[in-house]
Amino acid sequence: MTGLPTTVPEWVHLVEVGPRDGLQNERVRVATATKVHFVEALVAAGLRRIEVSSFVHPRAVPQLADAEAVFAALRPADGVRFSALVPNQRGLERALAAGVRDIAVFTAASDTFVQHNIRMTLAESLRHFAPVVQRALDAGLAVRGYVSAVFGCPYEGSVSPEQGIVVARSLLDMGCGEISIGDTIGVATPGDVARWLGAAHAAGLPFDRLALHFHDTRGTALANVMAGLQHGIRTFDASAGGLGGCPFAPGASGNLATEDLVYALHGLGFATGVDLAGLVAASGVLAGELDHLLPGRYFQAARVQGCLPANGPPSTG
Ligand code: COA
Ligand code: ZN
């Protein structure tokens, strides 16, 4: 007997998307300094992959028009990857000039969704992103590909697993190192996730290069993560406090709250490297700046139990 634990906890990797996917749908404009404070608090809480902003057209997402200023103000942190969304060559140039080393490109499983988002068809989007990804890879960047509306589309309704799988395969073939499979409008159930992953497995998609990205519109996001875990996925996207939505997906509400995810994962015995109290404090940086309560359940519970400074709007139930 050495007294050492006989099992080492398995890791689940988190990609914090609150500063980008979360903030892009908030009506109240958040000051650059507050965003920087938020991201630094997320780093202090132990998050190691943080999507910080978007180099999209400032008119498309005014909330993130200060991407350059946010990156300029962020202090590099050991082992932390700060990423940015990039819609085209112009966005990539801006990201490179800002010193960004991790980018994400994005398309969707549904043609109409892509047209609303970036004004091109799905097939055009794949042709459009290929040289952007190639140039990023040549510059030594890591590239993630997002596939939105995988489990349902606000415009087209149901989406078959094959549609998302084909798009994910194209992005992998293009050179994306990781693909984030998105339930942008929060319609998926654990059964849908199990069916999708079953089809993806049969199609040979590499599960160690897939992440799952759930919005909690219908309260199924955490259950969907459990289905993902059971099928071997170990990377999940989430937003601190449950911030989020998508201005290009009517009715979409926030991402799965990072606190709720971390709480459940730790309870299952997984390691995440994240300190929950620190995470609640990071969400607290934004709580008082928005025109609504943060929806994350763990965050709300921590607030009610007095673990937070009283800087959020009053609880109205
Ligand atoms: N950053 C800043 N400016 C940009 C830009 C970028 N990434 N891409 C294009 N522009 C500018 C061009 O320089 C051009 O400026 P000019 O008129 O002064 O010459 C103008 O925008 C129009 O360029 P164009 O290539 O025709 O772009 P567009 O107007 O068709 O916009 C997108 C296309 C993709 C850039 C825009 O729709 C967009 O940014 N969408 C973001 C969608 C998003 O963020 N989705 C979030 C994921 S859910
Ligand atoms: Zn999203």
mmCIF file of C-alpha atoms and ligand atoms in Angstrom:
data_model
loop_
_atom_site.group_PDB
_atom_site.id
_atom_site.type_symbol
_atom_site.label_atom_id
_atom_site.label_comp_id
_atom_site.label_asym_id
_atom_site.label_seq_id
_atom_site.Cartn_x
_atom_site.Cartn_y
_atom_site.Cartn_z
ATOM 1 C CA MET A 1 0.000 0.000 0.000
ATOM 2 C CA THR A 2 1.514 3.308 -1.016
ATOM 3 C CA GLY A 3 -1.365 5.433 0.182
ATOM 4 C CA LEU A 4 -1.673 6.864 -3.323
ATOM 5 C CA PRO A 5 -5.083 6.895 -4.961
ATOM 6 C CA THR A 6 -5.530 3.875 -7.182
ATOM 7 C CA THR A 7 -7.460 5.730 -9.866
ATOM 8 C CA VAL A 8 -6.648 9.010 -11.517
ATOM 9 C CA PRO A 9 -9.734 11.062 -12.446
ATOM 10 C CA GLU A 10 -10.438 11.272 -16.128
ATOM 11 C CA TRP A 11 -10.392 14.752 -17.661
ATOM 12 C CA VAL A 12 -13.190 16.489 -19.440
ATOM 13 C CA HIS A 13 -12.071 19.513 -21.448
ATOM 14 C CA LEU A 14 -14.124 22.667 -21.361
ATOM 15 C CA VAL A 15 -14.251 25.413 -23.954
ATOM 16 C CA GLU A 16 -15.605 28.563 -22.343
ATOM 17 C CA VAL A 17 -17.606 30.448 -24.974
ATOM 18 C CA GLY A 18 -19.293 33.026 -22.738
ATOM 19 C CA PRO A 19 -17.226 36.029 -23.849
ATOM 20 C CA ARG A 20 -18.148 35.310 -27.507
ATOM 21 C CA ASP A 21 -21.283 33.173 -27.891
ATOM 22 C CA GLY A 22 -22.630 34.537 -24.625
ATOM 23 C CA LEU A 23 -22.003 38.224 -25.031
ATOM 24 C CA GLN A 24 -22.875 38.448 -28.730
ATOM 25 C CA ASN A 25 -26.564 38.195 -27.892
ATOM 26 C CA GLU A 26 -26.657 40.597 -24.962
ATOM 27 C CA ARG A 27 -28.535 43.849 -25.632
ATOM 28 C CA VAL A 28 -26.594 45.893 -23.102
ATOM 29 C CA ARG A 29 -23.194 46.907 -24.441
ATOM 30 C CA VAL A 30 -20.505 45.686 -22.051
ATOM 31 C CA ALA A 31 -17.411 47.857 -21.640
ATOM 32 C CA THR A 32 -14.126 46.514 -22.995
ATOM 33 C CA ALA A 33 -12.507 46.711 -19.549
ATOM 34 C CA THR A 34 -15.334 44.603 -18.067
ATOM 35 C CA LYS A 35 -14.898 41.964 -20.780
ATOM 36 C CA VAL A 36 -11.171 41.801 -20.047
ATOM 37 C CA HIS A 37 -11.870 41.511 -16.321
ATOM 38 C CA PHE A 38 -14.386 38.714 -17.058
ATOM 39 C CA VAL A 39 -11.895 36.745 -19.182
ATOM 40 C CA GLU A 40 -9.130 37.166 -16.604
ATOM 41 C CA ALA A 41 -11.490 35.924 -13.892
ATOM 42 C CA LEU A 42 -12.270 32.876 -16.058
ATOM 43 C CA VAL A 43 -8.526 32.207 -16.357
ATOM 44 C CA ALA A 44 -8.154 32.565 -12.594
ATOM 45 C CA ALA A 45 -10.980 30.015 -12.169
ATOM 46 C CA GLY A 46 -8.904 27.480 -14.127
ATOM 47 C CA LEU A 47 -10.425 27.598 -17.607
ATOM 48 C CA ARG A 48 -7.785 26.840 -20.208
ATOM 49 C CA ARG A 49 -9.668 27.403 -23.461
ATOM 50 C CA ILE A 50 -11.638 30.621 -23.767
ATOM 51 C CA GLU A 51 -13.309 31.998 -26.892
ATOM 52 C CA VAL A 52 -12.722 35.657 -26.323
ATOM 53 C CA SER A 53 -14.369 37.482 -29.240
ATOM 54 C CA SER A 54 -15.185 37.562 -32.961
ATOM 55 C CA PHE A 55 -13.473 39.291 -35.845
ATOM 56 C CA VAL A 56 -16.771 39.488 -37.710
ATOM 57 C CA HIS A 57 -18.208 42.601 -39.301
ATOM 58 C CA PRO A 58 -18.802 45.122 -36.485
ATOM 59 C CA ARG A 59 -22.277 45.828 -37.873
ATOM 60 C CA ALA A 60 -23.160 42.104 -37.737
ATOM 61 C CA VAL A 61 -22.294 41.820 -34.034
ATOM 62 C CA PRO A 62 -21.825 45.307 -32.509
ATOM 63 C CA GLN A 63 -21.239 43.857 -29.032
ATOM 64 C CA LEU A 64 -17.948 42.327 -30.241
ATOM 65 C CA ALA A 65 -16.732 45.296 -32.296
ATOM 66 C CA ASP A 66 -13.945 45.788 -29.734
ATOM 67 C CA ALA A 67 -12.247 42.415 -30.424
ATOM 68 C CA GLU A 68 -8.861 44.070 -31.108
ATOM 69 C CA ALA A 69 -9.013 46.083 -27.899
ATOM 70 C CA VAL A 70 -9.954 43.046 -25.808
ATOM 71 C CA PHE A 71 -7.073 40.964 -27.192
ATOM 72 C CA ALA A 72 -4.638 43.864 -26.775
ATOM 73 C CA ALA A 73 -5.566 44.194 -23.099
ATOM 74 C CA LEU A 74 -5.420 40.489 -22.222
ATOM 75 C CA ARG A 75 -2.301 39.317 -20.461
ATOM 76 C CA PRO A 76 -1.000 36.017 -21.866
ATOM 77 C CA ALA A 77 -1.438 33.213 -19.343
ATOM 78 C CA ASP A 78 0.557 29.973 -19.237
ATOM 79 C CA GLY A 79 -1.268 27.060 -20.811
ATOM 80 C CA VAL A 80 -4.311 29.167 -21.705
ATOM 81 C CA ARG A 81 -5.643 29.307 -25.265
ATOM 82 C CA PHE A 82 -7.595 32.444 -26.171
ATOM 83 C CA SER A 83 -9.520 31.965 -29.410
ATOM 84 C CA ALA A 84 -11.611 34.090 -31.766
ATOM 85 C CA LEU A 85 -14.295 33.485 -34.351
ATOM 86 C CA VAL A 86 -13.313 34.428 -37.899
ATOM 87 C CA PRO A 87 -15.846 34.720 -40.777
ATOM 88 C CA ASN A 88 -13.521 35.374 -43.740
ATOM 89 C CA GLN A 89 -10.021 36.397 -44.895
ATOM 90 C CA ARG A 90 -10.546 39.913 -43.561
ATOM 91 C CA GLY A 91 -11.388 38.485 -40.151
ATOM 92 C CA LEU A 92 -8.315 36.253 -40.266
ATOM 93 C CA GLU A 93 -6.097 39.245 -41.093
ATOM 94 C CA ARG A 94 -7.539 41.091 -38.112
ATOM 95 C CA ALA A 95 -6.988 38.066 -35.861
ATOM 96 C CA LEU A 96 -3.381 37.636 -37.023
ATOM 97 C CA ALA A 97 -2.688 41.337 -36.489
ATOM 98 C CA ALA A 98 -4.083 41.004 -32.962
ATOM 99 C CA GLY A 99 -1.683 38.124 -32.250
ATOM 100 C CA VAL A 100 -4.434 35.489 -31.994
ATOM 101 C CA ARG A 101 -3.169 31.878 -32.255
ATOM 102 C CA ASP A 102 -6.471 29.995 -32.131
ATOM 103 C CA ILE A 103 -9.351 30.680 -34.493
ATOM 104 C CA ALA A 104 -12.723 29.172 -35.259
ATOM 105 C CA VAL A 105 -14.593 29.152 -38.549
ATOM 106 C CA PHE A 106 -18.284 28.411 -38.737
ATOM 107 C CA THR A 107 -20.968 26.998 -40.927
ATOM 108 C CA ALA A 108 -24.097 24.965 -40.290
ATOM 109 C CA ALA A 109 -25.861 21.713 -41.077
ATOM 110 C CA SER A 110 -28.704 23.637 -42.709
ATOM 111 C CA ASP A 111 -28.430 25.716 -45.842
ATOM 112 C CA THR A 112 -30.924 28.381 -44.773
ATOM 113 C CA PHE A 113 -29.151 28.908 -41.460
ATOM 114 C CA VAL A 114 -25.842 29.570 -43.250
ATOM 115 C CA GLN A 115 -27.547 32.025 -45.600
ATOM 116 C CA HIS A 116 -28.999 34.015 -42.699
ATOM 117 C CA ASN A 117 -25.688 33.956 -40.858
ATOM 118 C CA ILE A 118 -23.092 34.737 -43.512
ATOM 119 C CA ARG A 119 -25.111 35.331 -46.680
ATOM 120 C CA MET A 120 -23.955 32.313 -48.660
ATOM 121 C CA THR A 121 -25.088 28.752 -49.213
ATOM 122 C CA LEU A 122 -23.682 25.880 -47.202
ATOM 123 C CA ALA A 123 -21.664 24.627 -50.184
ATOM 124 C CA GLU A 124 -20.364 28.163 -50.819
ATOM 125 C CA SER A 125 -19.408 28.499 -47.152
ATOM 126 C CA LEU A 126 -17.231 25.383 -47.366
ATOM 127 C CA ARG A 127 -15.522 26.692 -50.518
ATOM 128 C CA HIS A 128 -15.174 30.110 -48.859
ATOM 129 C CA PHE A 129 -13.582 28.795 -45.659
ATOM 130 C CA ALA A 130 -11.097 26.364 -47.273
ATOM 131 C CA PRO A 131 -8.489 29.049 -48.125
ATOM 132 C CA VAL A 132 -9.089 30.838 -44.798
ATOM 133 C CA VAL A 133 -8.339 27.614 -42.900
ATOM 134 C CA GLN A 134 -5.339 26.874 -45.109
ATOM 135 C CA ARG A 135 -3.849 30.296 -44.508
ATOM 136 C CA ALA A 136 -4.427 29.982 -40.769
ATOM 137 C CA LEU A 137 -2.742 26.554 -40.725
ATOM 138 C CA ASP A 138 0.191 27.923 -42.747
ATOM 139 C CA ALA A 139 0.556 30.650 -40.110
ATOM 140 C CA GLY A 140 0.696 27.934 -37.412
ATOM 141 C CA LEU A 141 -2.729 28.631 -35.922
ATOM 142 C CA ALA A 142 -5.048 26.045 -34.411
ATOM 143 C CA VAL A 143 -8.404 25.989 -36.185
ATOM 144 C CA ARG A 144 -11.747 24.848 -34.811
ATOM 145 C CA GLY A 145 -14.791 24.422 -37.024
ATOM 146 C CA TYR A 146 -18.315 25.050 -35.770
ATOM 147 C CA VAL A 147 -21.299 23.277 -37.238
ATOM 148 C CA SER A 148 -24.474 25.063 -36.107
ATOM 149 C CA ALA A 149 -28.069 23.863 -36.207
ATOM 150 C CA VAL A 150 -27.036 20.194 -36.166
ATOM 151 C CA PHE A 151 -30.128 18.992 -34.287
ATOM 152 C CA GLY A 152 -32.646 21.411 -35.747
ATOM 153 C CA CYS A 153 -32.821 24.664 -37.691
ATOM 154 C CA PRO A 154 -34.935 27.723 -36.854
ATOM 155 C CA TYR A 155 -35.786 28.089 -40.555
ATOM 156 C CA GLU A 156 -35.849 24.530 -41.933
ATOM 157 C CA GLY A 157 -37.031 22.571 -38.885
ATOM 158 C CA SER A 158 -35.652 19.067 -38.602
ATOM 159 C CA VAL A 159 -32.110 18.285 -39.710
ATOM 160 C CA SER A 160 -30.937 14.715 -40.340
ATOM 161 C CA PRO A 161 -27.766 13.418 -38.617
ATOM 162 C CA GLU A 162 -26.211 12.872 -42.055
ATOM 163 C CA GLN A 163 -26.386 16.604 -42.869
ATOM 164 C CA GLY A 164 -24.217 17.534 -39.854
ATOM 165 C CA ILE A 165 -21.897 14.575 -40.336
ATOM 166 C CA VAL A 166 -21.134 15.519 -43.949
ATOM 167 C CA VAL A 167 -20.345 19.105 -42.927
ATOM 168 C CA ALA A 168 -18.185 18.005 -39.984
ATOM 169 C CA ARG A 169 -16.265 15.665 -42.313
ATOM 170 C CA SER A 170 -15.693 18.507 -44.798
ATOM 171 C CA LEU A 171 -14.325 20.766 -42.052
ATOM 172 C CA LEU A 172 -12.008 17.997 -40.802
ATOM 173 C CA ASP A 173 -10.800 17.362 -44.360
ATOM 174 C CA MET A 174 -10.185 21.104 -44.706
ATOM 175 C CA GLY A 175 -7.767 20.875 -41.766
ATOM 176 C CA CYS A 176 -9.827 21.905 -38.754
ATOM 177 C CA GLY A 177 -8.317 20.230 -35.710
ATOM 178 C CA GLU A 178 -11.581 20.089 -33.807
ATOM 179 C CA ILE A 179 -15.236 20.303 -34.727
ATOM 180 C CA SER A 180 -17.853 21.721 -32.378
ATOM 181 C CA ILE A 181 -21.241 20.141 -32.996
ATOM 182 C CA GLY A 182 -23.838 22.752 -32.117
ATOM 183 C CA ASP A 183 -27.437 22.559 -30.986
ATOM 184 C CA THR A 184 -27.826 26.273 -31.658
ATOM 185 C CA ILE A 185 -31.546 26.459 -30.892
ATOM 186 C CA GLY A 186 -31.536 24.002 -27.999
ATOM 187 C CA VAL A 187 -33.922 21.398 -29.414
ATOM 188 C CA ALA A 188 -31.874 18.232 -28.925
ATOM 189 C CA THR A 189 -32.833 15.568 -26.405
ATOM 190 C CA PRO A 190 -30.423 12.937 -25.039
ATOM 191 C CA GLY A 191 -32.019 10.477 -27.484
ATOM 192 C CA ASP A 192 -31.168 12.750 -30.408
ATOM 193 C CA VAL A 193 -27.584 13.098 -29.171
ATOM 194 C CA ALA A 194 -27.219 9.317 -28.820
ATOM 195 C CA ARG A 195 -28.628 8.791 -32.331
ATOM 196 C CA TRP A 196 -26.407 11.501 -33.798
ATOM 197 C CA LEU A 197 -23.263 10.111 -32.180
ATOM 198 C CA GLY A 198 -24.218 6.581 -33.236
ATOM 199 C CA ALA A 199 -24.462 7.767 -36.846
ATOM 200 C CA ALA A 200 -21.221 9.768 -36.495
ATOM 201 C CA HIS A 201 -19.424 6.714 -35.113
ATOM 202 C CA ALA A 202 -20.702 4.565 -37.981
ATOM 203 C CA ALA A 203 -19.479 7.266 -40.402
ATOM 204 C CA GLY A 204 -16.014 7.156 -38.819
ATOM 205 C CA LEU A 205 -15.863 10.659 -37.328
ATOM 206 C CA PRO A 206 -13.020 10.826 -34.769
ATOM 207 C CA PHE A 207 -14.654 11.398 -31.371
ATOM 208 C CA ASP A 208 -11.422 12.746 -29.862
ATOM 209 C CA ARG A 209 -11.724 15.673 -32.287
ATOM 210 C CA LEU A 210 -15.389 16.437 -31.615
ATOM 211 C CA ALA A 211 -16.820 18.834 -29.051
ATOM 212 C CA LEU A 212 -20.489 19.196 -28.205
ATOM 213 C CA HIS A 213 -22.101 22.629 -27.902
ATOM 214 C CA PHE A 214 -25.547 22.783 -26.327
ATOM 215 C CA HIS A 215 -27.918 25.650 -25.713
ATOM 216 C CA ASP A 216 -30.310 25.153 -22.828
ATOM 217 C CA THR A 217 -33.438 26.541 -24.494
ATOM 218 C CA ARG A 218 -35.594 23.577 -23.469
ATOM 219 C CA GLY A 219 -33.677 22.531 -20.361
ATOM 220 C CA THR A 220 -32.013 19.498 -21.961
ATOM 221 C CA ALA A 221 -28.420 20.742 -22.298
ATOM 222 C CA LEU A 222 -26.962 19.015 -19.243
ATOM 223 C CA ALA A 223 -28.802 15.761 -20.008
ATOM 224 C CA ASN A 224 -27.402 16.007 -23.549
ATOM 225 C CA VAL A 225 -23.869 16.298 -22.139
ATOM 226 C CA MET A 226 -24.496 13.100 -20.174
ATOM 227 C CA ALA A 227 -25.466 11.352 -23.420
ATOM 228 C CA GLY A 228 -22.279 12.715 -24.997
ATOM 229 C CA LEU A 229 -20.147 11.452 -22.097
ATOM 230 C CA GLN A 230 -21.725 7.992 -22.327
ATOM 231 C CA HIS A 231 -20.756 7.858 -25.995
ATOM 232 C CA GLY A 232 -17.152 8.900 -25.343
ATOM 233 C CA ILE A 233 -17.114 12.657 -26.019
ATOM 234 C CA ARG A 234 -14.752 14.490 -23.657
ATOM 235 C CA THR A 235 -14.884 18.125 -24.837
ATOM 236 C CA PHE A 236 -17.854 20.412 -24.205
ATOM 237 C CA ASP A 237 -18.578 24.093 -24.781
ATOM 238 C CA ALA A 238 -20.332 26.153 -22.126
ATOM 239 C CA SER A 239 -20.881 29.769 -21.056
ATOM 240 C CA ALA A 240 -20.236 31.122 -17.575
ATOM 241 C CA GLY A 241 -23.536 31.882 -15.881
ATOM 242 C CA GLY A 242 -25.438 30.484 -18.886
ATOM 243 C CA LEU A 243 -24.905 33.640 -20.941
ATOM 244 C CA GLY A 244 -25.669 33.370 -24.577
ATOM 245 C CA GLY A 245 -27.869 32.886 -27.554
ATOM 246 C CA CYS A 246 -27.401 33.664 -31.194
ATOM 247 C CA PRO A 247 -28.653 36.795 -32.966
ATOM 248 C CA PHE A 248 -28.944 34.723 -36.156
ATOM 249 C CA ALA A 249 -31.146 32.037 -34.567
ATOM 250 C CA PRO A 250 -34.499 33.450 -33.445
ATOM 251 C CA GLY A 251 -35.550 32.141 -30.045
ATOM 252 C CA ALA A 252 -32.169 30.655 -29.164
ATOM 253 C CA SER A 253 -31.358 31.123 -25.494
ATOM 254 C CA GLY A 254 -28.172 30.764 -23.538
ATOM 255 C CA ASN A 255 -25.515 28.095 -23.651
ATOM 256 C CA LEU A 256 -25.336 25.449 -21.002
ATOM 257 C CA ALA A 257 -23.955 27.225 -17.911
ATOM 258 C CA THR A 258 -20.320 26.326 -17.244
ATOM 259 C CA GLU A 259 -20.985 26.200 -13.485
ATOM 260 C CA ASP A 260 -23.801 23.653 -13.921
ATOM 261 C CA LEU A 261 -21.603 21.545 -16.186
ATOM 262 C CA VAL A 262 -18.585 21.664 -13.849
ATOM 263 C CA TYR A 263 -20.747 20.851 -10.816
ATOM 264 C CA ALA A 264 -22.204 17.783 -12.544
ATOM 265 C CA LEU A 265 -18.840 16.642 -13.943
ATOM 266 C CA HIS A 266 -17.102 16.895 -10.577
ATOM 267 C CA GLY A 267 -19.967 14.948 -9.028
ATOM 268 C CA LEU A 268 -19.358 12.221 -11.604
ATOM 269 C CA GLY A 269 -15.673 12.122 -10.651
ATOM 270 C CA PHE A 270 -14.284 13.871 -13.737
ATOM 271 C CA ALA A 271 -11.488 16.420 -13.463
ATOM 272 C CA THR A 272 -11.916 19.786 -15.200
ATOM 273 C CA GLY A 273 -9.248 21.949 -13.564
ATOM 274 C CA VAL A 274 -11.951 24.510 -12.791
ATOM 275 C CA ASP A 275 -12.646 25.979 -9.374
ATOM 276 C CA LEU A 276 -16.394 26.506 -8.988
ATOM 277 C CA ALA A 277 -16.157 29.424 -6.574
ATOM 278 C CA GLY A 278 -13.781 31.177 -8.958
ATOM 279 C CA LEU A 279 -16.162 30.522 -11.826
ATOM 280 C CA VAL A 280 -19.092 31.994 -9.896
ATOM 281 C CA ALA A 281 -16.935 35.030 -9.176
ATOM 282 C CA ALA A 282 -16.181 35.365 -12.914
ATOM 283 C CA SER A 283 -19.903 35.281 -13.769
ATOM 284 C CA GLY A 284 -20.381 37.830 -10.997
ATOM 285 C CA VAL A 285 -18.210 40.266 -12.963
ATOM 286 C CA LEU A 286 -20.963 40.412 -15.596
ATOM 287 C CA ALA A 287 -24.029 39.832 -13.440
ATOM 288 C CA GLY A 288 -24.584 43.462 -12.555
ATOM 289 C CA GLU A 289 -23.845 44.741 -16.062
ATOM 290 C CA LEU A 290 -26.711 43.046 -17.909
ATOM 291 C CA ASP A 291 -30.442 43.826 -18.103
ATOM 292 C CA HIS A 292 -31.463 40.378 -16.862
ATOM 293 C CA LEU A 293 -30.427 37.750 -14.360
ATOM 294 C CA LEU A 294 -27.874 35.198 -15.446
ATOM 295 C CA PRO A 295 -29.850 31.971 -15.962
ATOM 296 C CA GLY A 296 -27.214 29.490 -14.725
ATOM 297 C CA ARG A 297 -28.738 27.428 -11.904
ATOM 298 C CA TYR A 298 -25.577 26.897 -9.868
ATOM 299 C CA PHE A 299 -24.816 30.599 -10.201
ATOM 300 C CA GLN A 300 -28.282 31.519 -8.919
ATOM 301 C CA ALA A 301 -28.002 29.106 -6.018
ATOM 302 C CA ALA A 302 -24.613 30.521 -5.051
ATOM 303 C CA ARG A 303 -26.069 34.020 -5.198
ATOM 304 C CA VAL A 304 -29.094 33.164 -3.064
ATOM 305 C CA GLN A 305 -26.835 31.528 -0.513
ATOM 306 C CA GLY A 306 -24.894 34.745 -0.194
ATOM 307 C CA CYS A 307 -21.659 33.521 -1.725
ATOM 308 C CA LEU A 308 -21.574 36.434 -4.121
ATOM 309 C CA PRO A 309 -21.118 40.153 -3.713
ATOM 310 C CA ALA A 310 -24.548 41.788 -4.055
ATOM 311 C CA ASN A 311 -23.805 43.201 -7.460
ATOM 312 C CA GLY A 312 -26.529 41.577 -9.572
ATOM 313 C CA PRO A 313 -30.023 42.906 -10.141
ATOM 314 C CA PRO A 314 -32.505 41.890 -7.419
ATOM 315 C CA SER A 315 -33.907 38.406 -7.717
ATOM 316 C CA THR A 316 -37.499 38.545 -8.919
ATOM 317 C CA GLY A 317 -38.011 34.794 -8.843
HETATM 318 N N1 COA B 1 -14.286 42.486 -40.228
HETATM 319 C C1 COA B 1 -14.464 43.782 -40.507
HETATM 320 N N2 COA B 1 -14.973 44.222 -41.681
HETATM 321 C C2 COA B 1 -15.304 43.301 -42.592
HETATM 322 C C3 COA B 1 -15.160 41.940 -42.343
HETATM 323 C C4 COA B 1 -14.626 41.535 -41.110
HETATM 324 N N3 COA B 1 -14.453 40.241 -40.798
HETATM 325 N N4 COA B 1 -15.595 41.257 -43.426
HETATM 326 C C5 COA B 1 -15.983 42.168 -44.322
HETATM 327 N N5 COA B 1 -15.799 43.400 -43.824
HETATM 328 C C6 COA B 1 -16.091 44.666 -44.510
HETATM 329 C C7 COA B 1 -15.408 44.717 -45.859
HETATM 330 O O1 COA B 1 -14.098 45.235 -45.706
HETATM 331 C C8 COA B 1 -16.318 45.635 -46.627
HETATM 332 O O2 COA B 1 -16.035 46.960 -46.229
HETATM 333 P P1 COA B 1 -16.157 48.149 -47.264
HETATM 334 O O3 COA B 1 -17.587 48.170 -47.680
HETATM 335 O O4 COA B 1 -15.740 49.347 -46.453
HETATM 336 O O5 COA B 1 -15.206 47.792 -48.363
HETATM 337 C C9 COA B 1 -17.704 45.305 -46.082
HETATM 338 O O6 COA B 1 -17.471 44.689 -44.808
HETATM 339 C C10 COA B 1 -18.502 44.337 -46.932
HETATM 340 O O7 COA B 1 -17.714 43.178 -47.204
HETATM 341 P P2 COA B 1 -18.369 41.810 -47.677
HETATM 342 O O8 COA B 1 -17.271 40.850 -47.979
HETATM 343 O O9 COA B 1 -19.378 42.102 -48.763
HETATM 344 O O10 COA B 1 -19.049 41.279 -46.381
HETATM 345 P P3 COA B 1 -20.614 41.171 -46.048
HETATM 346 O O11 COA B 1 -21.167 42.533 -45.826
HETATM 347 O O12 COA B 1 -21.269 40.242 -47.001
HETATM 348 O O13 COA B 1 -20.531 40.453 -44.614
HETATM 349 C C11 COA B 1 -19.769 38.751 -43.109
HETATM 350 C C12 COA B 1 -20.194 39.076 -44.526
HETATM 351 C C13 COA B 1 -19.619 37.261 -42.997
HETATM 352 C C14 COA B 1 -18.434 39.422 -42.828
HETATM 353 C C15 COA B 1 -20.820 39.288 -42.120
HETATM 354 O O14 COA B 1 -22.099 38.838 -42.485
HETATM 355 C C16 COA B 1 -20.526 38.854 -40.718
HETATM 356 O O15 COA B 1 -19.575 39.312 -40.119
HETATM 357 N N6 COA B 1 -21.346 37.979 -40.156
HETATM 358 C C17 COA B 1 -21.108 37.523 -38.785
HETATM 359 C C18 COA B 1 -22.035 36.469 -38.439
HETATM 360 C C19 COA B 1 -21.720 35.984 -37.036
HETATM 361 O O16 COA B 1 -20.981 36.533 -36.276
HETATM 362 N N7 COA B 1 -22.296 34.882 -36.664
HETATM 363 C C20 COA B 1 -22.042 34.378 -35.335
HETATM 364 C C21 COA B 1 -22.071 32.925 -35.323
HETATM 365 S S1 COA B 1 -23.597 32.369 -34.586
HETATM 366 ZN ZN ZN B 2 -23.862 28.624 -29.585
#
